[in-house]
Amino acid sequence: MEEREGEVRWDGLCSRDTAARDAALDTIGQAVLRRAESIASGAAADGLPVPAARDGLGEALARLLMLSKRCPFPDVREKSEAILSGVQELGIRIPRPLGHGPSRFIPEKETIQVGKEDATMHTLFAESFAALGRLDNVTLVMVFHPQYLESFLKTQHYLLQMDGPLPLHYRHYIGIMAAARHQCSYLVNLHVNDFLHVGGDPKWLNGLENAPQKLQNLGELNKMLAHRPWLITKEHIEQLLKTEENSWSLAELIHAVVLLTHYHSLASFTFGCGISPEIDCEGGHTFRPPSVSNYCICDITNGYHGVDEIHASPAGSIPVSSTESVCEVEALMEKMKQLQECRDEEEASQEEMATRFEREKRESMFVCSSEDEESAATRDVSRHFEDTSYGYKDFSRHGMHVPTFRVQDYSWEDHGYSLVNRLYPDVGQLLDEKFHIAYNLTYNTMAMHKDVDTSMLRRAIWNYIHCMFGIRYDDYDYGEINQLLDRSFKVYIKTVVCTPEKTTKRMYDSFWRQFEHSEKVHVNLLLVEARMQAELLYALRAITRYMT
């Protein structure tokens, strides 16, 4: 079970060919059982109880557990279970999942169960598994919206695995740097594994200072993009492009910027939807036996309190009557109707529209949660970036003024798209498709109501996020935002977009209490794409200014 051989054997499971998967799994099973037999017979010879899995066996068993629960191919699930049973018969304890589904916020029974998906979803699952070697929890939550998931997976696959300016190990390391800015250990752990898998130097993982100077130089842009993108200037771009031997080419920089913004926004989705650790990663499984009550004292000390407490009610720890929630939905729909009537009757002047934008931008600074507090980055994740104290700051705090970014002067459609496509072919098209799907996605429903035009609500959410970043659309009346988005929803949006690591289940439960989980995931897709586009606009404008 040497590491190199093990990697080759796991790779074989990604094949679409059943015979190839069977052969790969047979090889894995033989190697795992040989190692388990060696451990068991050694313990018996010494008159000792059979020890826990060791020498790489534990990691292999955790991987098999993941395959038995999360692989889209039934043959792999069944064989993985059989191998685990064989190890258990030798007296060696096998792992069990710690969590209850792909999300801590959504009851497992309300998510798509692997093995029970329809044909369209199965195709997406198979493609994801073939590309990533796993069916990750992000995919299992995003699949509420298959059209978006297909676009997301296609874009991510292109960024990470297809021909491009950056070598593969750089791509995964940049993903680690970006996710670490928000202390997103879920994404960091996945990309640490991928980084090593494509031949990355393990020393780089000891801290950013151990990575090449070229990657270290990207740290400043990473932190500004993640927390204060409005501060990025053409001088920052020039510094990266003109640093002699460690300089970036324009094409490499575009690739890096797209990766950074992709993983900053994916960290928002991970925290916003309460994504659980992967079964085979740290925090996703345990070798401890279950207690009578299904969890033991060591689970409690690690923050796990059992499924009944986690999903006590649809509204979590925010008790609310169903009548009150229904009234919220009805009131929101009535406001949408009234705003539409006002639009038809009169249009505000340009001066009034500008005033309303500035008012909304100013008010967004004061939207914060009562749970908002500084959270120290854990050493495990913070080593992947510099200046751990650097975080999100509202625009005009301490008298600092940031000019409004007018979309009419620099937009994704007219400027950013063509710049990306020119320097990193096809990626502009992929991103454009993903933005449009997220923005236009609708099932014409709101909670229990059907045949509803939700375009006004979706636009308010998108424009509110851009407003928080100082981005203004001249043709939008920002007075609509206060009518459609209540305070608890604004708190959730701002937290997920600006400081996602502070998102709590209480925040998730407290907005849109009568809406389906799929609708709340839909909201998160809007947050992800609006945030990514906002970051890209600032970075691409700075690159354009450098080029001209």
Coordinates of C-alpha atoms in Angstrom, one line a residue:
M1 CA 0.0 0.0 0.0
E2 CA 2.8 2.4 -0.9
E3 CA 1.4 5.9 -1.5
R4 CA 2.2 6.0 -5.2
E5 CA 0.6 2.6 -5.9
G6 CA -2.4 3.5 -3.8
E7 CA -3.0 6.7 -5.8
V8 CA -3.0 4.8 -9.1
R9 CA -5.4 2.2 -7.8
W10 CA -7.8 4.8 -6.5
D11 CA -7.7 6.6 -9.8
G12 CA -9.1 3.6 -11.5
L13 CA -12.4 4.0 -9.7
C14 CA -13.2 7.2 -11.7
S15 CA -13.6 5.2 -15.0
R16 CA -17.0 5.1 -16.7
D17 CA -16.2 1.5 -17.6
T18 CA -17.7 -1.1 -15.1
A19 CA -15.0 -3.7 -15.8
A20 CA -12.2 -1.1 -15.2
R21 CA -13.8 0.0 -11.9
D22 CA -14.2 -3.7 -10.8
A23 CA -10.6 -4.4 -11.5
A24 CA -9.4 -1.3 -9.6
L25 CA -11.6 -2.1 -6.6
D26 CA -10.4 -5.8 -6.6
T27 CA -6.8 -4.5 -6.4
I28 CA -7.7 -2.0 -3.6
G29 CA -9.6 -4.7 -1.7
Q30 CA -6.7 -7.2 -1.9
A31 CA -4.2 -4.6 -0.7
V32 CA -6.5 -3.4 2.2
L33 CA -7.3 -6.9 3.4
R34 CA -3.6 -8.0 3.2
R35 CA -2.7 -5.0 5.4
A36 CA -5.6 -5.8 7.8
E37 CA -4.6 -9.4 8.1
S38 CA -1.0 -8.5 8.8
I39 CA -2.1 -6.2 11.7
A40 CA -4.5 -8.8 13.1
S41 CA -2.1 -11.7 12.9
G42 CA 0.7 -9.6 14.4
A43 CA -1.5 -8.7 17.4
A44 CA -2.6 -12.4 17.8
A45 CA 1.0 -13.6 17.8
D46 CA 1.8 -11.1 20.6
G47 CA -1.3 -12.1 22.6
L48 CA -2.6 -8.5 22.3
P49 CA -6.1 -7.3 21.4
V50 CA -6.4 -6.3 17.7
P51 CA -5.2 -2.7 17.4
A52 CA -6.9 0.1 15.5
A53 CA -6.1 0.5 11.9
R54 CA -2.6 2.0 11.3
D55 CA 0.1 2.5 8.7
G56 CA -2.2 4.1 6.1
L57 CA -5.0 1.5 6.7
G58 CA -7.2 4.0 8.5
E59 CA -7.1 6.5 5.6
A60 CA -7.9 3.7 3.1
L61 CA -10.9 2.5 5.3
A62 CA -12.2 6.1 5.5
R63 CA -12.0 6.4 1.7
L64 CA -13.9 3.1 1.3
L65 CA -16.5 4.4 3.7
M66 CA -16.9 7.5 1.6
L67 CA -17.2 5.3 -1.5
S68 CA -19.8 3.1 0.1
K69 CA -22.0 6.1 0.9
R70 CA -21.2 8.7 -1.8
C71 CA -20.2 6.9 -5.1
P72 CA -22.8 7.3 -7.9
F73 CA -22.0 3.8 -9.2
P74 CA -23.9 1.0 -7.3
D75 CA -21.2 -1.6 -8.0
V76 CA -18.5 0.5 -6.3
R77 CA -20.8 1.2 -3.3
E78 CA -21.5 -2.5 -2.8
K79 CA -17.9 -3.7 -3.2
S80 CA -16.6 -1.0 -0.9
E81 CA -19.1 -2.2 1.8
A82 CA -18.0 -5.8 1.2
I83 CA -14.3 -4.8 1.8
L84 CA -15.2 -3.0 5.0
S85 CA -17.1 -6.0 6.2
G86 CA -14.1 -8.2 5.5
V87 CA -11.8 -5.9 7.6
Q88 CA -14.4 -5.9 10.4
E89 CA -14.5 -9.7 10.4
L90 CA -10.8 -9.7 11.2
G91 CA -11.6 -7.8 14.4
I92 CA -10.4 -4.4 13.2
R93 CA -12.7 -1.5 13.9
I94 CA -14.0 0.2 10.8
P95 CA -15.0 3.9 10.6
R96 CA -18.5 5.3 10.7
P97 CA -19.8 8.7 9.4
L98 CA -19.9 11.5 12.0
G99 CA -22.3 13.8 10.3
H100 CA -25.9 13.5 9.1
G101 CA -25.8 14.3 5.5
P102 CA -24.0 16.9 3.3
S103 CA -25.2 19.9 5.2
R104 CA -25.5 20.8 8.9
F105 CA -28.3 23.2 8.1
I106 CA -30.5 20.9 5.9
P107 CA -31.9 17.6 7.3
E108 CA -30.5 14.7 5.4
K109 CA -33.9 13.3 4.4
E110 CA -34.5 16.6 2.5
T111 CA -31.4 16.3 0.4
I112 CA -31.0 14.1 -2.7
Q113 CA -30.0 10.6 -1.6
V114 CA -27.2 9.0 -3.6
G115 CA -28.6 6.0 -5.4
K116 CA -32.1 7.5 -5.6
E117 CA -31.4 10.4 -8.0
D118 CA -33.1 10.7 -11.4
A119 CA -31.3 10.2 -14.7
T120 CA -30.3 13.9 -15.1
M121 CA -28.8 14.0 -11.6
H122 CA -27.1 10.7 -12.0
T123 CA -25.3 12.0 -15.1
L124 CA -24.2 15.0 -13.1
F125 CA -23.1 12.8 -10.2
A126 CA -21.1 10.5 -12.5
E127 CA -19.4 13.5 -14.2
S128 CA -18.5 15.0 -10.9
F129 CA -17.1 11.7 -9.6
A130 CA -15.1 11.1 -12.7
A131 CA -13.6 14.7 -12.6
L132 CA -13.0 14.9 -8.8
G133 CA -12.6 11.3 -7.7
R134 CA -15.4 11.9 -5.2
L135 CA -19.0 13.1 -5.0
D136 CA -18.5 16.0 -2.6
N137 CA -21.0 17.6 -0.3
V138 CA -21.0 20.8 -2.2
T139 CA -22.3 18.9 -5.2
L140 CA -24.9 17.1 -3.1
V141 CA -26.3 20.4 -2.0
M142 CA -26.0 22.3 -5.3
V143 CA -27.9 19.5 -7.1
F144 CA -31.1 21.1 -5.8
H145 CA -30.5 23.2 -9.0
P146 CA -29.1 20.8 -11.7
Q147 CA -28.9 23.5 -14.4
Y148 CA -26.6 25.6 -12.3
L149 CA -24.6 22.6 -11.0
E150 CA -23.8 21.5 -14.5
S151 CA -22.4 24.9 -15.4
F152 CA -20.5 25.2 -12.1
L153 CA -18.9 21.7 -12.5
K154 CA -17.9 22.5 -16.1
T155 CA -16.3 25.8 -15.1
Q156 CA -14.5 24.4 -12.1
H157 CA -13.2 21.4 -14.2
Y158 CA -11.8 23.8 -16.8
L159 CA -10.1 26.0 -14.2
L160 CA -8.5 23.1 -12.4
Q161 CA -7.8 20.4 -15.0
M162 CA -7.9 21.6 -18.6
D163 CA -5.1 23.4 -20.5
G164 CA -4.4 26.8 -19.1
P165 CA -1.6 29.2 -18.2
L166 CA -0.9 27.8 -14.7
P167 CA 0.5 24.4 -13.8
L168 CA -1.9 22.0 -12.0
H169 CA -0.2 22.2 -8.6
Y170 CA -0.2 26.1 -8.7
R171 CA -4.0 26.0 -9.3
H172 CA -4.7 23.9 -6.2
Y173 CA -2.3 25.9 -4.1
I174 CA -4.0 29.1 -5.1
G175 CA -7.3 27.4 -4.2
I176 CA -5.8 26.7 -0.7
M177 CA -4.7 30.3 -0.4
A178 CA -8.1 31.7 -1.3
A179 CA -10.1 29.3 0.9
A180 CA -7.8 29.9 3.8
R181 CA -8.6 33.7 3.8
H182 CA -12.0 32.7 5.2
Q183 CA -10.6 29.9 7.4
C184 CA -12.6 27.4 5.2
S185 CA -10.9 24.2 6.4
Y186 CA -13.4 22.2 4.2
L187 CA -12.0 23.5 1.0
V188 CA -8.4 23.7 2.2
N189 CA -8.5 20.0 3.1
L190 CA -9.8 19.0 -0.3
H191 CA -7.2 21.0 -2.1
V192 CA -4.3 19.9 0.1
N193 CA -5.2 16.3 -1.1
D194 CA -5.5 17.4 -4.7
F195 CA -2.3 19.5 -4.5
L196 CA -0.3 16.4 -3.3
H197 CA -2.1 14.2 -5.8
V198 CA -0.8 16.2 -8.8
G199 CA 2.8 16.3 -7.5
G200 CA 2.8 19.4 -5.3
D201 CA 5.7 19.8 -2.9
P202 CA 4.5 18.9 0.6
K203 CA 6.9 21.6 2.1
W204 CA 4.7 24.3 0.6
L205 CA 1.9 23.2 2.9
N206 CA 4.0 24.1 6.0
G207 CA 3.2 27.8 5.3
L208 CA 3.0 30.4 2.5
E209 CA 6.6 31.4 3.3
N210 CA 7.7 27.9 2.0
A211 CA 6.0 28.4 -1.3
P212 CA 7.8 30.0 -4.3
Q213 CA 8.2 33.8 -4.1
K214 CA 5.9 34.1 -7.1
L215 CA 3.0 32.6 -5.1
Q216 CA 3.9 34.6 -2.0
N217 CA 3.7 37.8 -4.1
L218 CA 0.0 36.9 -4.9
G219 CA -0.8 37.1 -1.1
E220 CA -1.5 40.9 -1.2
L221 CA -4.0 40.6 -4.1
N222 CA -5.6 37.5 -2.4
K223 CA -6.4 39.4 0.8
M224 CA -7.7 42.5 -1.0
L225 CA -9.9 40.5 -3.3
A226 CA -11.3 38.5 -0.4
H227 CA -11.9 41.4 2.0
R228 CA -11.6 44.9 0.3
P229 CA -11.6 44.6 -3.5
W230 CA -12.3 48.3 -3.9
L231 CA -8.7 49.0 -2.9
I232 CA -7.1 47.2 -5.8
T233 CA -5.3 49.6 -8.2
K234 CA -3.3 49.3 -11.4
E235 CA -0.1 49.7 -9.2
H236 CA -0.9 46.4 -7.5
I237 CA -1.2 44.7 -10.9
E238 CA 2.0 46.3 -12.1
Q239 CA 3.9 45.0 -9.1
L240 CA 2.9 41.4 -10.0
L241 CA 3.7 41.7 -13.7
K242 CA 7.0 43.5 -13.4
T243 CA 8.8 41.6 -10.6
E244 CA 11.7 40.4 -12.7
E245 CA 12.3 36.6 -12.2
N246 CA 9.1 36.1 -10.1
S247 CA 6.8 38.0 -12.4
W248 CA 3.4 36.8 -13.6
S249 CA 2.3 37.0 -17.2
L250 CA -1.0 38.6 -18.0
A251 CA -2.6 35.2 -18.9
E252 CA -1.3 33.6 -15.7
L253 CA -2.6 36.5 -13.6
I254 CA -6.1 36.3 -15.2
H255 CA -6.1 32.5 -14.4
A256 CA -5.0 33.3 -10.8
V257 CA -7.6 36.0 -10.3
V258 CA -10.4 33.8 -11.6
L259 CA -9.3 31.0 -9.2
L260 CA -9.0 33.3 -6.2
T261 CA -12.5 34.8 -6.8
H262 CA -13.9 31.3 -7.5
Y263 CA -12.7 30.0 -4.1
H264 CA -13.5 33.1 -2.1
S265 CA -17.1 32.8 -3.3
L266 CA -17.2 29.0 -2.9
A267 CA -16.1 29.5 0.7
S268 CA -19.3 31.7 1.0
F269 CA -21.4 28.9 -0.3
T270 CA -19.7 26.3 2.0
F271 CA -20.4 28.3 5.1
G272 CA -23.8 29.7 3.9
C273 CA -25.2 26.3 3.4
G274 CA -23.5 24.7 6.4
I275 CA -21.5 22.1 4.3
S276 CA -20.4 19.2 6.4
P277 CA -16.8 17.8 6.3
E278 CA -16.4 15.0 3.7
I279 CA -16.8 11.5 5.1
D280 CA -13.2 10.6 4.5
C281 CA -11.7 13.9 5.8
E282 CA -11.0 15.0 9.3
G283 CA -14.2 15.6 11.2
G284 CA -16.2 13.4 8.8
H285 CA -15.7 10.0 10.4
T286 CA -14.7 8.3 13.6
F287 CA -13.4 4.9 14.6
R288 CA -15.2 5.2 18.0
P289 CA -18.1 2.8 18.5
P290 CA -21.5 4.4 18.8
S291 CA -22.9 4.6 22.3
V292 CA -26.4 3.5 23.3
S293 CA -27.8 7.0 22.8
N294 CA -26.0 7.2 19.4
Y295 CA -23.4 9.6 20.6
C296 CA -20.8 9.7 23.4
I297 CA -19.3 12.3 25.6
C298 CA -16.3 12.8 23.3
D299 CA -18.8 13.7 20.5
I300 CA -20.3 16.4 22.7
T301 CA -16.9 17.9 23.5
N302 CA -16.2 18.1 19.8
G303 CA -19.4 20.1 19.2
Y304 CA -21.6 17.2 17.9
H305 CA -24.9 16.9 19.7
G306 CA -26.7 14.3 17.6
V307 CA -29.3 14.6 14.8
D308 CA -32.3 15.3 17.0
E309 CA -30.8 18.4 18.5
I310 CA -29.3 19.7 15.2
H311 CA -32.6 19.4 13.3
A312 CA -35.1 19.9 16.1
S313 CA -37.5 21.8 13.9
P314 CA -37.6 23.4 10.5
A315 CA -36.9 26.8 12.1
G316 CA -34.1 25.4 14.3
S317 CA -33.7 27.5 17.4
I318 CA -36.0 30.2 16.1
P319 CA -39.5 29.1 17.2
V320 CA -42.2 30.7 15.0
S321 CA -45.8 29.9 14.3
S322 CA -46.6 28.7 10.8
T323 CA -49.3 31.4 10.5
E324 CA -46.6 34.1 11.2
S325 CA -44.3 32.6 8.5
V326 CA -47.1 32.4 6.0
C327 CA -47.9 36.1 6.7
E328 CA -44.2 36.9 5.9
V329 CA -44.5 35.3 2.5
E330 CA -47.8 37.0 1.8
A331 CA -46.4 40.4 2.9
L332 CA -43.4 40.0 0.7
M333 CA -45.5 39.1 -2.3
E334 CA -47.8 42.1 -1.6
K335 CA -44.7 44.4 -1.5
M336 CA -43.5 43.0 -4.9
K337 CA -47.0 43.8 -6.4
Q338 CA -47.0 47.3 -5.0
L339 CA -43.5 48.1 -6.2
Q340 CA -44.4 46.9 -9.7
E341 CA -47.5 49.2 -9.7
C342 CA -45.3 52.1 -8.6
R343 CA -42.8 51.4 -11.3
D344 CA -45.6 51.5 -13.9
E345 CA -47.0 54.8 -12.5
E346 CA -43.9 56.8 -12.0
E347 CA -40.1 56.7 -12.3
A348 CA -37.7 58.4 -9.9
S349 CA -35.3 61.0 -11.2
Q350 CA -31.6 60.2 -11.7
E351 CA -30.7 62.4 -8.8
E352 CA -33.2 60.6 -6.5
M353 CA -31.9 57.2 -7.7
A354 CA -28.3 58.3 -6.9
T355 CA -29.4 59.5 -3.5
R356 CA -31.2 56.2 -2.8
F357 CA -28.0 54.2 -3.8
E358 CA -25.8 56.2 -1.4
R359 CA -28.3 55.8 1.4
E360 CA -28.5 52.0 0.9
K361 CA -24.7 51.8 0.6
R362 CA -24.4 53.8 3.9
E363 CA -27.0 51.7 5.7
S364 CA -25.4 48.4 4.6
M365 CA -22.4 49.4 6.7
F366 CA -24.5 49.1 9.9
V367 CA -26.0 45.7 9.1
C368 CA -24.3 43.3 11.4
S369 CA -25.3 40.3 13.5
S370 CA -25.6 40.3 17.2
E371 CA -23.4 37.2 16.9
D372 CA -20.8 39.1 15.0
E373 CA -17.4 38.8 16.7
E374 CA -13.8 38.5 15.7
S375 CA -12.9 34.9 15.1
A376 CA -9.2 34.0 15.2
A377 CA -7.9 32.0 12.3
T378 CA -6.8 28.5 13.4
R379 CA -3.1 27.9 12.9
D380 CA -3.8 24.9 10.7
V381 CA -5.5 27.1 8.1
S382 CA -3.9 30.5 8.7
R383 CA -0.4 29.3 7.7
H384 CA -1.6 29.4 4.1
F385 CA -1.9 33.1 4.0
E386 CA -0.2 36.2 5.5
D387 CA -1.6 39.1 7.6
T388 CA -4.3 37.1 9.5
S389 CA -5.6 40.3 11.0
Y390 CA -6.7 41.7 7.6
G391 CA -10.4 41.3 7.2
Y392 CA -13.5 42.9 5.7
K393 CA -14.0 46.6 6.5
D394 CA -17.0 48.7 5.4
F395 CA -16.2 51.4 3.0
S396 CA -16.6 54.6 4.8
R397 CA -15.4 53.5 8.3
H398 CA -12.9 55.9 9.8
G399 CA -13.7 58.6 7.2
M400 CA -12.2 56.6 4.3
H401 CA -14.1 57.3 1.1
V402 CA -14.3 54.9 -1.8
P403 CA -15.7 56.3 -5.1
T404 CA -18.8 54.5 -6.4
F405 CA -18.1 51.9 -9.1
R406 CA -20.5 52.7 -11.9
V407 CA -21.4 49.7 -14.0
Q408 CA -22.1 52.0 -16.9
D409 CA -18.4 52.8 -16.9
Y410 CA -17.0 49.3 -16.5
S411 CA -19.2 46.2 -16.7
W412 CA -18.7 42.4 -17.0
E413 CA -20.7 42.3 -20.2
D414 CA -18.9 45.1 -22.0
H415 CA -15.4 44.9 -20.6
G416 CA -14.6 42.1 -18.2
Y417 CA -15.9 39.2 -20.3
S418 CA -13.8 40.1 -23.4
L419 CA -10.7 40.7 -21.3
V420 CA -10.9 37.3 -19.7
N421 CA -11.8 35.5 -22.9
R422 CA -8.9 37.1 -24.7
L423 CA -6.2 36.1 -22.2
Y424 CA -7.7 32.8 -21.0
P425 CA -9.8 31.5 -23.9
D426 CA -13.2 30.0 -23.2
V427 CA -13.2 31.0 -19.5
G428 CA -15.0 34.2 -20.1
Q429 CA -17.8 32.3 -21.9
L430 CA -18.0 29.7 -19.1
L431 CA -18.2 32.4 -16.4
D432 CA -20.7 34.4 -18.4
E433 CA -23.0 31.4 -18.7
K434 CA -22.7 30.6 -15.0
F435 CA -23.5 34.3 -14.0
H436 CA -26.6 34.2 -16.3
I437 CA -27.9 30.9 -15.0
A438 CA -27.6 32.0 -11.4
Y439 CA -29.2 35.4 -12.1
N440 CA -32.1 34.1 -14.2
L441 CA -32.7 30.8 -12.5
T442 CA -36.4 30.6 -11.4
Y443 CA -39.1 28.0 -10.9
N444 CA -41.8 30.7 -10.6
T445 CA -42.4 29.7 -7.0
M446 CA -42.2 31.4 -3.6
A447 CA -42.7 29.0 -0.7
M448 CA -46.1 27.4 -1.2
H449 CA -47.1 29.8 -4.0
K450 CA -46.8 29.0 -7.7
D451 CA -46.7 31.1 -10.9
V452 CA -44.9 33.9 -9.2
D453 CA -42.5 36.3 -11.1
T454 CA -39.5 36.5 -8.8
S455 CA -37.3 38.6 -11.1
M456 CA -37.7 41.7 -8.9
L457 CA -36.6 39.8 -5.8
R458 CA -33.7 38.2 -7.5
R459 CA -32.5 41.6 -8.8
A460 CA -32.8 43.1 -5.4
I461 CA -30.6 40.4 -3.8
W462 CA -28.0 40.7 -6.6
N463 CA -27.9 44.5 -6.5
Y464 CA -27.8 44.7 -2.7
I465 CA -24.6 42.5 -2.8
H466 CA -23.0 44.8 -5.4
C467 CA -24.2 47.8 -3.4
M468 CA -22.2 46.5 -0.4
F469 CA -19.2 46.5 -2.7
G470 CA -19.9 50.1 -3.9
I471 CA -21.1 49.0 -7.3
R472 CA -24.0 51.0 -8.7
Y473 CA -26.5 50.4 -11.6
D474 CA -27.8 53.7 -12.8
D475 CA -31.1 52.2 -13.9
Y476 CA -32.0 50.6 -10.6
D477 CA -34.1 52.1 -7.8
Y478 CA -32.3 51.1 -4.6
G479 CA -35.4 52.1 -2.6
E480 CA -36.7 48.6 -3.6
I481 CA -34.1 46.8 -1.5
N482 CA -35.4 48.0 1.8
Q483 CA -38.9 47.1 0.8
L484 CA -38.0 43.5 -0.2
L485 CA -35.1 42.5 2.1
D486 CA -35.8 42.5 5.8
R487 CA -33.1 42.9 8.5
S488 CA -32.6 39.2 9.2
F489 CA -32.1 38.5 5.5
K490 CA -29.7 41.4 5.1
V491 CA -27.7 40.1 8.1
Y492 CA -27.5 36.7 6.5
I493 CA -26.5 38.1 3.1
K494 CA -23.8 40.4 4.5
T495 CA -22.3 37.7 6.7
V496 CA -22.2 35.0 4.0
V497 CA -20.7 37.4 1.4
C498 CA -18.3 39.4 3.6
T499 CA -17.4 37.2 6.6
P500 CA -18.7 33.8 5.7
E501 CA -16.8 32.0 8.5
K502 CA -19.2 33.8 11.0
T503 CA -22.4 32.3 9.5
T504 CA -24.5 30.3 11.9
K505 CA -27.4 28.0 11.6
R506 CA -29.5 30.5 13.5
M507 CA -28.9 33.1 10.8
Y508 CA -29.8 30.5 8.1
D509 CA -33.0 29.6 10.0
S510 CA -34.1 33.1 10.7
F511 CA -34.7 34.4 7.2
W512 CA -37.5 33.3 4.9
R513 CA -38.8 30.8 7.5
Q514 CA -41.5 29.4 5.3
F515 CA -39.4 28.8 2.2
E516 CA -38.0 25.5 1.1
H517 CA -34.3 24.6 1.7
S518 CA -33.9 24.5 -2.1
E519 CA -35.0 28.1 -2.2
K520 CA -32.4 29.1 0.4
V521 CA -29.7 27.2 -1.6
H522 CA -30.9 29.2 -4.6
V523 CA -30.3 32.4 -2.6
N524 CA -26.8 31.2 -1.9
L525 CA -26.2 30.7 -5.6
L526 CA -27.1 34.3 -6.2
L527 CA -24.7 35.4 -3.3
V528 CA -21.9 33.3 -4.7
E529 CA -22.1 34.6 -8.3
A530 CA -22.8 38.2 -7.3
R531 CA -19.8 38.2 -5.0
M532 CA -17.5 36.6 -7.6
Q533 CA -18.6 39.1 -10.2
A534 CA -18.0 42.0 -7.8
E535 CA -14.5 40.9 -7.0
L536 CA -13.7 40.2 -10.7
L537 CA -15.0 43.7 -11.7
Y538 CA -12.5 45.4 -9.4
A539 CA -9.6 43.2 -10.4
L540 CA -10.3 43.3 -14.1
R541 CA -10.8 47.1 -14.1
A542 CA -7.3 47.4 -12.5
I543 CA -5.8 45.1 -15.1
T544 CA -7.5 47.1 -17.9
R545 CA -6.1 50.4 -16.5
Y546 CA -2.6 48.8 -16.3
M547 CA -2.9 47.7 -19.9
T548 CA -4.0 51.2 -21.1

